[in-house]
């Protein structure tokens, strides 16, 4: 689902969490001696043969630690140089609804040698997901469309259908999600991480959190400050404890405005085989005109969900394509095809069972972390204002998603991120990021105060470190993970 991030399987928004005192949280999370892990070969293909998997048993409800247990699937590739080993580096996935279980074999191998020497690389499936104890809502297939999960209003700005969709999805989650769906939250993910730390036999844990994983990492650092070693937060969520996931959804307004100009320059560059216009200034009105036309006259698109290219599907494609410059051709080619009235084959979708699982975990996280307004009036005004000021996102960013009808009350208040704790956090952030804009990242930086240093990267795209950033940012993060040395002050990587 996605924090709102670029996986078609991810729900589009984000989440928040609870705040317990550190002593109470620590006691609840570490009660009882951890059972040694039973490592075995991981299931799946294409994995590094060194990667092993195990299950960590945790309470489903941390308020009842002696009650029902669930399993958290974890993976490990050991340090490549035991003499240089410092500890364990947890790869915290985005989402909510993302997995890092196979990341030790994947992006973990992009880490420089000195980092792979210093750490065991640890991945996991968050509670409810994948090879952990699973949850599902059993949604209607049409409600799994990304343009449905993101709450795009009707062409005239009406949110009536969005409210009906929220109710239908929430009813399904209440009917099919079991008790587990009430206990999926960022705070519980942080507690699960501390159980994983204990099961690994580590006194402290280092982490690399990306996207929604930055919020998880910040919450873990808030609830368990003395159990953190070196923490890297990459592509950072706004930690506003009064809005949490609503702030993340709203952040797409700034994210699109920061990033779309890069697309317009690319799409008007001479020699570009997917060129849309002769000048950058022509691209925005061209996009808006096409979206409006598709609102009125959708083009059939067999095999897609929905089975048509309408204005909101085009807008969702725009949002997805801005996650990285490598996605720009996808949007341009769809625009060129739509202008001709013909479309390419529908993009492949993940298996429905995967979409159902990911969507349920995303919904549980977003809606259990903080209560969303229930009244349509609370969204109507924001949608109307946003449509005028930010026409590219058409009001989606302030609209009602599944949480507007969620049947369960959050069990805990959101965690408030503060500057209390060790100074061991490094933030890295691209200047132009559609999903986690710089403005929200600066809010996290300010909340952490003296605990953090921030590296801002002159680059475009979501995921900065070893992905869409630059060599300067990559060197800075790698050096910190390998040596513990951060820049003395916030820095800018040109």
PDB file of C-alpha atoms in Angstrom, residues 219-340:
ATOM      1  CA  UNK A 219       9.723   5.650  16.381  1.00  0.00           C
ATOM      2  CA  UNK A 220      12.089   2.839  17.331  1.00  0.00           C
ATOM      3  CA  UNK A 221      14.732   5.423  18.230  1.00  0.00           C
ATOM      4  CA  UNK A 222      12.161   7.263  20.343  1.00  0.00           C
ATOM      5  CA  UNK A 223      10.834   4.211  22.192  1.00  0.00           C
ATOM      6  CA  UNK A 224      14.163   2.384  22.534  1.00  0.00           C
ATOM      7  CA  UNK A 225      16.826   5.113  22.375  1.00  0.00           C
ATOM      8  CA  UNK A 226      19.473   3.191  24.317  1.00  0.00           C
ATOM      9  CA  UNK A 227      19.217   0.189  22.003  1.00  0.00           C
ATOM     10  CA  UNK A 228      20.196   2.111  18.881  1.00  0.00           C
ATOM     11  CA  UNK A 229      23.675   2.196  17.387  1.00  0.00           C
ATOM     12  CA  UNK A 230      24.028   3.858  13.960  1.00  0.00           C
ATOM     13  CA  UNK A 231      20.720   4.896  12.400  1.00  0.00           C
ATOM     14  CA  UNK A 232      20.330   6.035   8.777  1.00  0.00           C
ATOM     15  CA  UNK A 233      16.958   7.437   7.706  1.00  0.00           C
ATOM     16  CA  UNK A 234      16.616   7.788   3.944  1.00  0.00           C
ATOM     17  CA  UNK A 235      13.758   9.698   2.198  1.00  0.00           C
ATOM     18  CA  UNK A 236      12.069  10.954   5.305  1.00  0.00           C
ATOM     19  CA  UNK A 237       8.466  11.117   6.425  1.00  0.00           C
ATOM     20  CA  UNK A 238       6.973  14.115   8.189  1.00  0.00           C
ATOM     21  CA  UNK A 239       6.605  13.030  11.857  1.00  0.00           C
ATOM     22  CA  UNK A 240       3.721  15.422  12.666  1.00  0.00           C
ATOM     23  CA  UNK A 241       2.058  13.539  15.511  1.00  0.00           C
ATOM     24  CA  UNK A 242      -1.210  15.416  15.035  1.00  0.00           C
ATOM     25  CA  UNK A 243      -1.698  14.124  11.471  1.00  0.00           C
ATOM     26  CA  UNK A 244       0.885  11.424  10.766  1.00  0.00           C
ATOM     27  CA  UNK A 245      -0.376   9.564   7.670  1.00  0.00           C
ATOM     28  CA  UNK A 246      -2.650  12.438   6.689  1.00  0.00           C
ATOM     29  CA  UNK A 247       0.440  14.653   6.574  1.00  0.00           C
ATOM     30  CA  UNK A 248       2.193  12.091   4.380  1.00  0.00           C
ATOM     31  CA  UNK A 249      -0.697  11.988   1.930  1.00  0.00           C
ATOM     32  CA  UNK A 250      -0.875  15.785   1.859  1.00  0.00           C
ATOM     33  CA  UNK A 251       2.880  15.897   1.277  1.00  0.00           C
ATOM     34  CA  UNK A 252       2.377  14.699  -2.284  1.00  0.00           C
ATOM     35  CA  UNK A 253       1.217  18.215  -3.149  1.00  0.00           C
ATOM     36  CA  UNK A 254       4.682  19.586  -2.451  1.00  0.00           C
ATOM     37  CA  UNK A 255       6.371  16.456  -3.766  1.00  0.00           C
ATOM     38  CA  UNK A 256       4.725  16.703  -7.175  1.00  0.00           C
ATOM     39  CA  UNK A 257       5.381  20.431  -7.433  1.00  0.00           C
ATOM     40  CA  UNK A 258       9.039  19.877  -6.519  1.00  0.00           C
ATOM     41  CA  UNK A 259       9.489  17.064  -9.051  1.00  0.00           C
ATOM     42  CA  UNK A 260       7.197  17.719 -12.025  1.00  0.00           C
ATOM     43  CA  UNK A 261       9.403  20.550 -13.369  1.00  0.00           C
ATOM     44  CA  UNK A 262      12.199  18.000 -13.807  1.00  0.00           C
ATOM     45  CA  UNK A 263       9.850  15.911 -15.918  1.00  0.00           C
ATOM     46  CA  UNK A 264       8.874  18.938 -18.019  1.00  0.00           C
ATOM     47  CA  UNK A 265      12.536  19.695 -18.781  1.00  0.00           C
ATOM     48  CA  UNK A 266      13.195  16.083 -19.707  1.00  0.00           C
ATOM     49  CA  UNK A 267       9.991  15.802 -21.780  1.00  0.00           C
ATOM     50  CA  UNK A 268      10.872  18.891 -23.849  1.00  0.00           C
ATOM     51  CA  UNK A 269      14.552  18.138 -24.423  1.00  0.00           C
ATOM     52  CA  UNK A 270      15.639  18.027 -28.092  1.00  0.00           C
ATOM     53  CA  UNK A 271      16.590  14.541 -29.171  1.00  0.00           C
ATOM     54  CA  UNK A 272      14.335  12.833 -26.632  1.00  0.00           C
ATOM     55  CA  UNK A 273      12.478  10.068 -28.520  1.00  0.00           C
ATOM     56  CA  UNK A 274       9.550  10.541 -26.117  1.00  0.00           C
ATOM     57  CA  UNK A 275       9.510  14.330 -26.415  1.00  0.00           C
ATOM     58  CA  UNK A 276       6.116  15.842 -25.630  1.00  0.00           C
ATOM     59  CA  UNK A 277       6.630  19.528 -26.397  1.00  0.00           C
ATOM     60  CA  UNK A 278       9.147  22.041 -27.670  1.00  0.00           C
ATOM     61  CA  UNK A 279       9.395  23.891 -24.342  1.00  0.00           C
ATOM     62  CA  UNK A 280       9.108  22.877 -20.710  1.00  0.00           C
ATOM     63  CA  UNK A 281       6.337  25.427 -20.147  1.00  0.00           C
ATOM     64  CA  UNK A 282       4.074  23.557 -22.550  1.00  0.00           C
ATOM     65  CA  UNK A 283       4.191  20.204 -20.748  1.00  0.00           C
ATOM     66  CA  UNK A 284       2.062  21.002 -17.676  1.00  0.00           C
ATOM     67  CA  UNK A 285      -0.940  22.401 -19.595  1.00  0.00           C
ATOM     68  CA  UNK A 286      -0.634  19.508 -22.045  1.00  0.00           C
ATOM     69  CA  UNK A 287      -0.868  17.018 -19.174  1.00  0.00           C
ATOM     70  CA  UNK A 288      -3.798  18.818 -17.532  1.00  0.00           C
ATOM     71  CA  UNK A 289      -5.727  19.025 -20.813  1.00  0.00           C
ATOM     72  CA  UNK A 290      -5.226  15.311 -21.458  1.00  0.00           C
ATOM     73  CA  UNK A 291      -6.271  14.364 -17.923  1.00  0.00           C
ATOM     74  CA  UNK A 292      -9.421  16.457 -18.315  1.00  0.00           C
ATOM     75  CA  UNK A 293     -10.218  14.858 -21.653  1.00  0.00           C
ATOM     76  CA  UNK A 294      -9.760  11.373 -20.194  1.00  0.00           C
ATOM     77  CA  UNK A 295     -12.095  12.325 -17.339  1.00  0.00           C
ATOM     78  CA  UNK A 296     -14.777  12.885 -19.974  1.00  0.00           C
ATOM     79  CA  UNK A 297     -13.764  10.233 -22.510  1.00  0.00           C
ATOM     80  CA  UNK A 298     -11.835   7.288 -21.015  1.00  0.00           C
ATOM     81  CA  UNK A 299     -10.007   4.940 -23.381  1.00  0.00           C
ATOM     82  CA  UNK A 300     -10.666   1.196 -22.934  1.00  0.00           C
ATOM     83  CA  UNK A 301      -7.599  -0.611 -21.581  1.00  0.00           C
ATOM     84  CA  UNK A 302      -8.170  -4.395 -21.519  1.00  0.00           C
ATOM     85  CA  UNK A 303      -6.301  -6.199 -18.770  1.00  0.00           C
ATOM     86  CA  UNK A 304      -5.791  -3.116 -16.612  1.00  0.00           C
ATOM     87  CA  UNK A 305      -7.506  -2.433 -13.289  1.00  0.00           C
ATOM     88  CA  UNK A 306      -9.678  -0.487 -13.949  1.00  0.00           C
ATOM     89  CA  UNK A 307     -10.000  -1.601 -17.559  1.00  0.00           C
ATOM     90  CA  UNK A 308      -9.743   1.935 -18.905  1.00  0.00           C
ATOM     91  CA  UNK A 309      -7.373   4.863 -19.006  1.00  0.00           C
ATOM     92  CA  UNK A 310      -9.281   7.655 -17.335  1.00  0.00           C
ATOM     93  CA  UNK A 311      -8.031  10.941 -15.925  1.00  0.00           C
ATOM     94  CA  UNK A 312      -7.264   9.545 -12.499  1.00  0.00           C
ATOM     95  CA  UNK A 313      -5.353   6.564 -13.887  1.00  0.00           C
ATOM     96  CA  UNK A 314      -3.221   9.053 -15.840  1.00  0.00           C
ATOM     97  CA  UNK A 315      -2.705  11.125 -12.700  1.00  0.00           C
ATOM     98  CA  UNK A 316      -1.727   8.013 -10.749  1.00  0.00           C
ATOM     99  CA  UNK A 317       0.712   7.059 -13.517  1.00  0.00           C
ATOM    100  CA  UNK A 318       2.201  10.548 -13.242  1.00  0.00           C
ATOM    101  CA  UNK A 319       2.644  10.108  -9.500  1.00  0.00           C
ATOM    102  CA  UNK A 320       4.251   6.688  -9.909  1.00  0.00           C
ATOM    103  CA  UNK A 321       6.534   7.862 -12.714  1.00  0.00           C
ATOM    104  CA  UNK A 322       7.965  10.730 -10.669  1.00  0.00           C
ATOM    105  CA  UNK A 323       9.490   8.358  -8.119  1.00  0.00           C
ATOM    106  CA  UNK A 324      12.641   8.191 -10.238  1.00  0.00           C
ATOM    107  CA  UNK A 325      13.834   9.832 -13.468  1.00  0.00           C
ATOM    108  CA  UNK A 326      13.982   6.329 -14.924  1.00  0.00           C
ATOM    109  CA  UNK A 327      10.176   6.360 -14.759  1.00  0.00           C
ATOM    110  CA  UNK A 328       9.773   9.486 -16.885  1.00  0.00           C
ATOM    111  CA  UNK A 329       9.550   7.523 -20.168  1.00  0.00           C
ATOM    112  CA  UNK A 330       6.622   5.484 -18.795  1.00  0.00           C
ATOM    113  CA  UNK A 331       4.538   8.626 -18.351  1.00  0.00           C
ATOM    114  CA  UNK A 332       5.608  10.227 -21.611  1.00  0.00           C
ATOM    115  CA  UNK A 333       4.893   7.098 -23.640  1.00  0.00           C
ATOM    116  CA  UNK A 334       1.444   6.742 -22.080  1.00  0.00           C
ATOM    117  CA  UNK A 335       0.685  10.397 -22.862  1.00  0.00           C
ATOM    118  CA  UNK A 336       1.801   9.979 -26.482  1.00  0.00           C
ATOM    119  CA  UNK A 337      -0.279   6.816 -26.878  1.00  0.00           C
ATOM    120  CA  UNK A 338      -3.358   8.396 -25.306  1.00  0.00           C
ATOM    121  CA  UNK A 339      -3.097  11.384 -27.615  1.00  0.00           C
ATOM    122  CA  UNK A 340      -3.361   8.936 -30.518  1.00  0.00           C
TER     123      UNK A 340
END
